[in-house]
């Protein structure tokens, strides 16, 4: 009936046909065999089986191929940083990579011709890449500057961020020509510059130290509870700043100013002579030096029990007033006796 000649067309090359085609062809072939072997098959059934099988025969030209070379090149080129190349050449490689992926995604059903075409396109795009020139000079100069700061680490509160940025910058400079890009250089430069700007010198705490010492010597019991409490609170804060190794000069100066202000706000309690018993001088606020460095420190007056001087022009005006009261009481006592 002619069907035997059709399904005998399988040759030694049959196994090179892609699996999807072989599966479809063999399904139709098995149906044709069944019809051919059926003694009750009609001519119409035989003709239909023949036509179906013949329609699949042309698919036997769909020969598969080895895509291992294409896969290898795809994996290498897909790892390229396209920012390192001109837009036109980078786009050409991106297109070739996309087409190669489509072929590779077919797996064992990829046609040999498609595999070869994708491979050739990929190689052509690779050869056509044009690298954008890079400039390392600014980053190299900044690294030298940063290493100079790092060498004087004892001057700064912390150089941890600087050291991290330096390590990253040197890693970028060590990249091969195939790996380095201007974007990577610029990013490393920006991070390193920020780390340098972030350096904070260790502050001078001498003025704060002296002021804390002076204020701690004040007898706060001679002042109102409210103003004394304010001094105690600010004094505690000042001690925290003094002990804080991460505090910068701005915070130290702010603590000095706050403590000066709290001391200036002290008010003598009832019965405590406020005149002639000045509060502790926090020092010249323009140079942040504690008053205890001056002769005749007012802090000394407070810690001495707020006793006003009784010599010269500073005689206490309360004394004559008290004497007058005693005299009046004497007169009143004599009158009552009468």
Short mmCIF file of N, CA and C in Angstrom, two decimals, residues 48-171:
data_model
loop_
_atom_site.label_atom_id
_atom_site.label_comp_id
_atom_site.label_asym_id
_atom_site.label_seq_id
_atom_site.Cartn_x
_atom_site.Cartn_y
_atom_site.Cartn_z
N UNK A 48 -5.58 8.63 4.56
CA UNK A 48 -5.46 9.63 5.63
C UNK A 48 -4.19 9.42 6.42
N UNK A 49 -3.87 8.18 6.74
CA UNK A 49 -2.65 7.89 7.48
C UNK A 49 -1.42 8.25 6.65
N UNK A 50 -1.50 8.01 5.38
CA UNK A 50 -0.39 8.34 4.47
C UNK A 50 -0.15 9.85 4.46
N UNK A 51 -1.21 10.61 4.29
CA UNK A 51 -1.09 12.07 4.24
C UNK A 51 -0.54 12.63 5.55
N UNK A 52 -1.00 12.09 6.66
CA UNK A 52 -0.53 12.57 7.98
C UNK A 52 0.95 12.29 8.17
N UNK A 53 1.35 11.14 7.76
CA UNK A 53 2.76 10.78 7.90
C UNK A 53 3.63 11.60 6.96
N UNK A 54 3.14 11.82 5.77
CA UNK A 54 3.91 12.59 4.79
C UNK A 54 4.09 14.03 5.26
N UNK A 55 3.10 14.56 5.96
CA UNK A 55 3.17 15.95 6.46
C UNK A 55 4.27 16.11 7.50
N UNK A 56 4.62 15.03 8.17
CA UNK A 56 5.66 15.10 9.20
C UNK A 56 7.06 14.83 8.66
N UNK A 57 7.12 14.31 7.47
CA UNK A 57 8.43 13.92 6.92
C UNK A 57 9.36 15.11 6.77
N UNK A 58 8.82 16.25 6.33
CA UNK A 58 9.69 17.42 6.10
C UNK A 58 10.32 17.93 7.40
N UNK A 59 9.71 17.58 8.53
CA UNK A 59 10.26 18.02 9.81
C UNK A 59 11.55 17.28 10.17
N UNK A 60 11.80 16.19 9.47
CA UNK A 60 13.00 15.41 9.77
C UNK A 60 14.28 16.16 9.39
N UNK A 61 14.10 17.30 8.75
CA UNK A 61 15.28 18.13 8.42
C UNK A 61 15.66 19.05 9.59
N UNK A 62 14.85 19.02 10.64
CA UNK A 62 15.13 19.85 11.81
C UNK A 62 16.19 19.14 12.66
N UNK A 63 17.43 19.35 12.27
CA UNK A 63 18.55 18.69 12.93
C UNK A 63 19.03 19.52 14.12
N UNK A 64 19.23 18.86 15.24
CA UNK A 64 19.74 19.56 16.42
C UNK A 64 21.25 19.68 16.36
N UNK A 65 21.80 20.39 17.31
CA UNK A 65 23.25 20.58 17.33
C UNK A 65 23.77 20.72 18.75
N UNK A 66 25.07 20.83 18.86
CA UNK A 66 25.74 20.97 20.14
C UNK A 66 25.82 22.46 20.50
N UNK A 67 25.17 22.84 21.59
CA UNK A 67 25.13 24.25 21.99
C UNK A 67 26.10 24.57 23.11
N UNK A 68 27.04 23.66 23.40
CA UNK A 68 27.94 23.88 24.54
C UNK A 68 28.85 25.09 24.31
N UNK A 69 29.37 25.29 23.09
CA UNK A 69 30.22 26.45 22.83
C UNK A 69 29.44 27.76 22.96
N UNK A 70 28.22 27.75 22.46
CA UNK A 70 27.37 28.93 22.58
C UNK A 70 27.10 29.24 24.04
N UNK A 71 26.84 28.23 24.83
CA UNK A 71 26.55 28.43 26.25
C UNK A 71 27.76 29.02 26.97
N UNK A 72 28.95 28.51 26.65
CA UNK A 72 30.17 29.00 27.30
C UNK A 72 30.39 30.48 27.00
N UNK A 73 30.30 30.85 25.74
CA UNK A 73 30.50 32.26 25.36
C UNK A 73 29.42 33.15 25.94
N UNK A 74 28.21 32.65 25.98
CA UNK A 74 27.11 33.44 26.54
C UNK A 74 27.36 33.76 28.01
N UNK A 75 27.78 32.76 28.78
CA UNK A 75 28.01 32.97 30.20
C UNK A 75 29.14 33.96 30.45
N UNK A 76 30.18 33.92 29.62
CA UNK A 76 31.30 34.86 29.78
C UNK A 76 30.86 36.27 29.44
N UNK A 77 30.25 36.44 28.28
CA UNK A 77 29.89 37.78 27.81
C UNK A 77 28.73 38.38 28.61
N UNK A 78 27.88 37.54 29.14
CA UNK A 78 26.77 38.05 29.94
C UNK A 78 27.26 38.65 31.25
N UNK A 79 28.51 38.33 31.64
CA UNK A 79 29.08 38.91 32.86
C UNK A 79 29.79 40.23 32.62
N UNK A 80 29.85 40.68 31.39
CA UNK A 80 30.51 41.95 31.08
C UNK A 80 29.69 43.12 31.64
N UNK A 81 30.40 44.13 32.12
CA UNK A 81 29.74 45.37 32.53
C UNK A 81 29.66 46.27 31.30
N UNK A 82 28.47 46.36 30.74
CA UNK A 82 28.31 47.10 29.49
C UNK A 82 28.49 48.60 29.66
N UNK A 83 28.50 49.08 30.91
CA UNK A 83 28.75 50.50 31.14
C UNK A 83 30.17 50.90 30.76
N UNK A 84 31.02 49.91 30.59
CA UNK A 84 32.42 50.19 30.25
C UNK A 84 32.60 50.44 28.76
N UNK A 85 31.53 50.27 27.97
CA UNK A 85 31.65 50.36 26.52
C UNK A 85 30.72 51.42 25.95
N UNK A 86 31.01 51.82 24.72
CA UNK A 86 30.16 52.82 24.08
C UNK A 86 28.75 52.28 23.94
N UNK A 87 27.79 53.17 23.90
CA UNK A 87 26.38 52.77 23.87
C UNK A 87 26.07 51.88 22.67
N UNK A 88 26.58 52.26 21.50
CA UNK A 88 26.28 51.50 20.29
C UNK A 88 26.81 50.07 20.36
N UNK A 89 28.08 49.93 20.76
CA UNK A 89 28.66 48.59 20.81
C UNK A 89 28.07 47.76 21.96
N UNK A 90 27.71 48.42 23.04
CA UNK A 90 27.09 47.72 24.16
C UNK A 90 25.70 47.21 23.79
N UNK A 91 24.95 48.01 23.05
CA UNK A 91 23.61 47.60 22.61
C UNK A 91 23.68 46.41 21.66
N UNK A 92 24.71 46.40 20.79
CA UNK A 92 24.87 45.29 19.86
C UNK A 92 25.12 43.98 20.61
N UNK A 93 25.94 44.05 21.64
CA UNK A 93 26.21 42.85 22.43
C UNK A 93 24.96 42.43 23.21
N UNK A 94 24.23 43.39 23.73
CA UNK A 94 23.01 43.07 24.48
C UNK A 94 22.01 42.34 23.59
N UNK A 95 21.86 42.78 22.34
CA UNK A 95 20.95 42.11 21.39
C UNK A 95 21.41 40.69 21.10
N UNK A 96 22.71 40.53 20.87
CA UNK A 96 23.25 39.20 20.57
C UNK A 96 23.08 38.25 21.76
N UNK A 97 23.23 38.78 22.96
CA UNK A 97 23.04 37.97 24.16
C UNK A 97 21.58 37.53 24.30
N UNK A 98 20.66 38.42 23.98
CA UNK A 98 19.23 38.10 24.08
C UNK A 98 18.87 36.98 23.10
N UNK A 99 19.38 37.05 21.88
CA UNK A 99 19.08 36.02 20.87
C UNK A 99 19.73 34.69 21.25
N UNK A 100 20.94 34.75 21.79
CA UNK A 100 21.62 33.53 22.22
C UNK A 100 20.84 32.85 23.34
N UNK A 101 20.28 33.65 24.22
CA UNK A 101 19.50 33.07 25.33
C UNK A 101 18.25 32.37 24.81
N UNK A 102 17.61 32.94 23.81
CA UNK A 102 16.42 32.31 23.23
C UNK A 102 16.76 30.93 22.69
N UNK A 103 17.89 30.80 22.02
CA UNK A 103 18.32 29.51 21.47
C UNK A 103 18.65 28.53 22.59
N UNK A 104 19.41 29.02 23.58
CA UNK A 104 19.81 28.15 24.70
C UNK A 104 18.61 27.68 25.50
N UNK A 105 17.58 28.52 25.60
CA UNK A 105 16.39 28.13 26.35
C UNK A 105 15.64 26.97 25.70
N UNK A 106 15.89 26.74 24.39
CA UNK A 106 15.25 25.61 23.71
C UNK A 106 15.88 24.28 24.10
N UNK A 107 17.07 24.37 24.70
CA UNK A 107 17.73 23.15 25.15
C UNK A 107 18.06 22.23 24.01
N UNK A 108 17.70 20.94 24.12
CA UNK A 108 18.03 19.94 23.09
C UNK A 108 17.19 20.10 21.83
N UNK A 109 16.18 20.95 21.89
CA UNK A 109 15.35 21.19 20.71
C UNK A 109 15.85 22.36 19.86
N UNK A 110 16.99 22.92 20.22
CA UNK A 110 17.57 24.01 19.43
C UNK A 110 18.14 23.45 18.13
N UNK A 111 17.86 24.12 17.02
CA UNK A 111 18.35 23.66 15.72
C UNK A 111 19.82 24.01 15.55
N UNK A 112 20.53 23.17 14.85
CA UNK A 112 21.96 23.37 14.63
C UNK A 112 22.23 24.70 13.95
N UNK A 113 21.41 25.04 12.97
CA UNK A 113 21.60 26.31 12.25
C UNK A 113 21.40 27.51 13.16
N UNK A 114 20.38 27.45 14.02
CA UNK A 114 20.12 28.55 14.94
C UNK A 114 21.25 28.69 15.96
N UNK A 115 21.78 27.56 16.38
CA UNK A 115 22.89 27.58 17.34
C UNK A 115 24.10 28.26 16.71
N UNK A 116 24.40 27.90 15.48
CA UNK A 116 25.55 28.48 14.80
C UNK A 116 25.36 29.97 14.56
N UNK A 117 24.16 30.35 14.14
CA UNK A 117 23.89 31.78 13.89
C UNK A 117 24.03 32.60 15.16
N UNK A 118 23.51 32.08 16.29
CA UNK A 118 23.59 32.80 17.56
C UNK A 118 25.04 32.93 18.01
N UNK A 119 25.80 31.87 17.79
CA UNK A 119 27.22 31.89 18.17
C UNK A 119 27.98 32.92 17.35
N UNK A 120 27.77 32.94 16.04
CA UNK A 120 28.46 33.88 15.16
C UNK A 120 28.11 35.33 15.53
N UNK A 121 26.83 35.58 15.83
CA UNK A 121 26.40 36.94 16.20
C UNK A 121 27.04 37.38 17.51
N UNK A 122 27.18 36.44 18.41
CA UNK A 122 27.77 36.76 19.71
C UNK A 122 29.25 37.11 19.55
N UNK A 123 29.95 36.35 18.73
CA UNK A 123 31.37 36.62 18.51
C UNK A 123 31.59 37.96 17.80
N UNK A 124 30.70 38.27 16.85
CA UNK A 124 30.82 39.54 16.13
C UNK A 124 30.59 40.73 17.07
N UNK A 125 29.61 40.59 17.95
CA UNK A 125 29.33 41.67 18.91
C UNK A 125 30.49 41.84 19.88
N UNK A 126 31.08 40.74 20.27
CA UNK A 126 32.23 40.80 21.18
C UNK A 126 33.39 41.53 20.52
N UNK A 127 33.67 41.21 19.28
CA UNK A 127 34.76 41.87 18.57
C UNK A 127 34.49 43.35 18.33
N UNK A 128 33.20 43.70 18.28
CA UNK A 128 32.85 45.08 18.00
C UNK A 128 32.77 45.99 19.22
N UNK A 129 33.02 45.44 20.40
CA UNK A 129 32.96 46.26 21.61
C UNK A 129 34.03 47.36 21.58
N UNK A 130 33.60 48.56 21.96
CA UNK A 130 34.52 49.70 22.03
C UNK A 130 34.51 50.22 23.47
N UNK A 131 35.64 50.10 24.13
CA UNK A 131 35.73 50.49 25.54
C UNK A 131 35.81 52.01 25.69
N UNK A 132 35.12 52.52 26.70
CA UNK A 132 35.18 53.94 27.04
C UNK A 132 36.44 54.17 27.88
N UNK A 133 37.29 55.12 27.51
CA UNK A 133 38.51 55.38 28.29
C UNK A 133 38.17 55.78 29.72
N UNK A 134 38.99 55.35 30.69
CA UNK A 134 38.77 55.70 32.09
C UNK A 134 39.90 56.58 32.60
N UNK A 135 39.56 57.41 33.61
CA UNK A 135 40.55 58.32 34.20
C UNK A 135 40.66 58.01 35.69
N UNK A 136 41.81 57.48 36.08
CA UNK A 136 42.02 57.10 37.48
C UNK A 136 42.72 58.19 38.29
N UNK A 137 43.17 59.25 37.64
CA UNK A 137 44.06 60.22 38.29
C UNK A 137 43.46 60.82 39.57
N UNK A 138 42.19 61.26 39.51
CA UNK A 138 41.58 61.90 40.67
C UNK A 138 41.47 60.93 41.84
N UNK A 139 41.08 59.71 41.54
CA UNK A 139 40.93 58.72 42.61
C UNK A 139 42.29 58.38 43.21
N UNK A 140 43.30 58.25 42.38
CA UNK A 140 44.64 57.93 42.87
C UNK A 140 45.16 59.04 43.79
N UNK A 141 44.91 60.29 43.41
CA UNK A 141 45.36 61.42 44.24
C UNK A 141 44.61 61.46 45.56
N UNK A 142 43.31 61.15 45.53
CA UNK A 142 42.52 61.17 46.76
C UNK A 142 42.93 60.03 47.69
N UNK A 143 43.31 58.91 47.14
CA UNK A 143 43.78 57.79 47.95
C UNK A 143 45.04 58.19 48.72
N UNK A 144 45.95 58.89 48.04
CA UNK A 144 47.17 59.36 48.70
C UNK A 144 46.82 60.30 49.84
N UNK A 145 45.88 61.20 49.60
CA UNK A 145 45.44 62.13 50.64
C UNK A 145 44.80 61.39 51.81
N UNK A 146 43.94 60.44 51.50
CA UNK A 146 43.27 59.68 52.54
C UNK A 146 44.24 58.86 53.38
N UNK A 147 45.24 58.29 52.74
CA UNK A 147 46.24 57.52 53.48
C UNK A 147 47.05 58.41 54.42
N UNK A 148 47.21 59.68 54.04
CA UNK A 148 47.88 60.63 54.91
C UNK A 148 47.09 60.88 56.18
N UNK A 149 45.78 61.02 56.03
CA UNK A 149 44.92 61.18 57.21
C UNK A 149 44.94 59.92 58.08
N UNK A 150 44.89 58.77 57.43
CA UNK A 150 44.87 57.51 58.17
C UNK A 150 46.15 57.32 58.98
N UNK A 151 47.25 57.86 58.47
CA UNK A 151 48.53 57.74 59.17
C UNK A 151 48.54 58.56 60.46
N UNK A 152 47.64 59.53 60.57
CA UNK A 152 47.54 60.36 61.78
C UNK A 152 46.24 60.04 62.53
N UNK A 153 45.95 58.76 62.61
CA UNK A 153 44.68 58.31 63.20
C UNK A 153 44.48 58.81 64.62
N UNK A 154 45.59 59.03 65.36
CA UNK A 154 45.45 59.45 66.76
C UNK A 154 44.84 60.84 66.89
N UNK A 155 44.81 61.61 65.82
CA UNK A 155 44.25 62.96 65.87
C UNK A 155 42.73 62.97 65.75
N UNK A 156 42.16 61.84 65.32
CA UNK A 156 40.74 61.83 65.00
C UNK A 156 39.95 60.89 65.92
N UNK A 157 38.68 61.19 66.08
CA UNK A 157 37.82 60.38 66.93
C UNK A 157 37.74 58.97 66.38
N UNK A 158 37.59 58.82 65.07
CA UNK A 158 37.55 57.50 64.45
C UNK A 158 37.98 57.60 62.99
N UNK A 159 38.72 56.60 62.51
CA UNK A 159 39.11 56.54 61.10
C UNK A 159 38.60 55.24 60.48
N UNK A 160 37.62 54.62 61.13
CA UNK A 160 37.10 53.34 60.64
C UNK A 160 36.49 53.48 59.26
N UNK A 161 35.64 54.49 59.07
CA UNK A 161 35.01 54.69 57.77
C UNK A 161 36.05 55.03 56.71
N UNK A 162 37.04 55.80 57.10
CA UNK A 162 38.10 56.17 56.16
C UNK A 162 38.86 54.93 55.70
N UNK A 163 39.21 54.05 56.61
CA UNK A 163 39.95 52.85 56.25
C UNK A 163 39.13 51.95 55.33
N UNK A 164 37.82 51.86 55.58
CA UNK A 164 36.94 51.05 54.73
C UNK A 164 36.88 51.63 53.32
N UNK A 165 36.76 52.95 53.23
CA UNK A 165 36.69 53.62 51.92
C UNK A 165 38.01 53.49 51.17
N UNK A 166 39.13 53.56 51.89
CA UNK A 166 40.43 53.40 51.26
C UNK A 166 40.60 51.99 50.70
N UNK A 167 40.16 51.02 51.45
CA UNK A 167 40.25 49.62 51.00
C UNK A 167 39.44 49.42 49.72
N UNK A 168 38.23 49.99 49.69
CA UNK A 168 37.37 49.86 48.51
C UNK A 168 37.98 50.58 47.31
N UNK A 169 38.55 51.77 47.53
CA UNK A 169 39.15 52.53 46.44
C UNK A 169 40.35 51.80 45.85
N UNK A 170 41.18 51.25 46.70
CA UNK A 170 42.34 50.51 46.20
C UNK A 170 41.92 49.25 45.45
N UNK A 171 40.80 48.64 45.86
CA UNK A 171 40.30 47.46 45.16
C UNK A 171 39.85 47.84 43.75
#
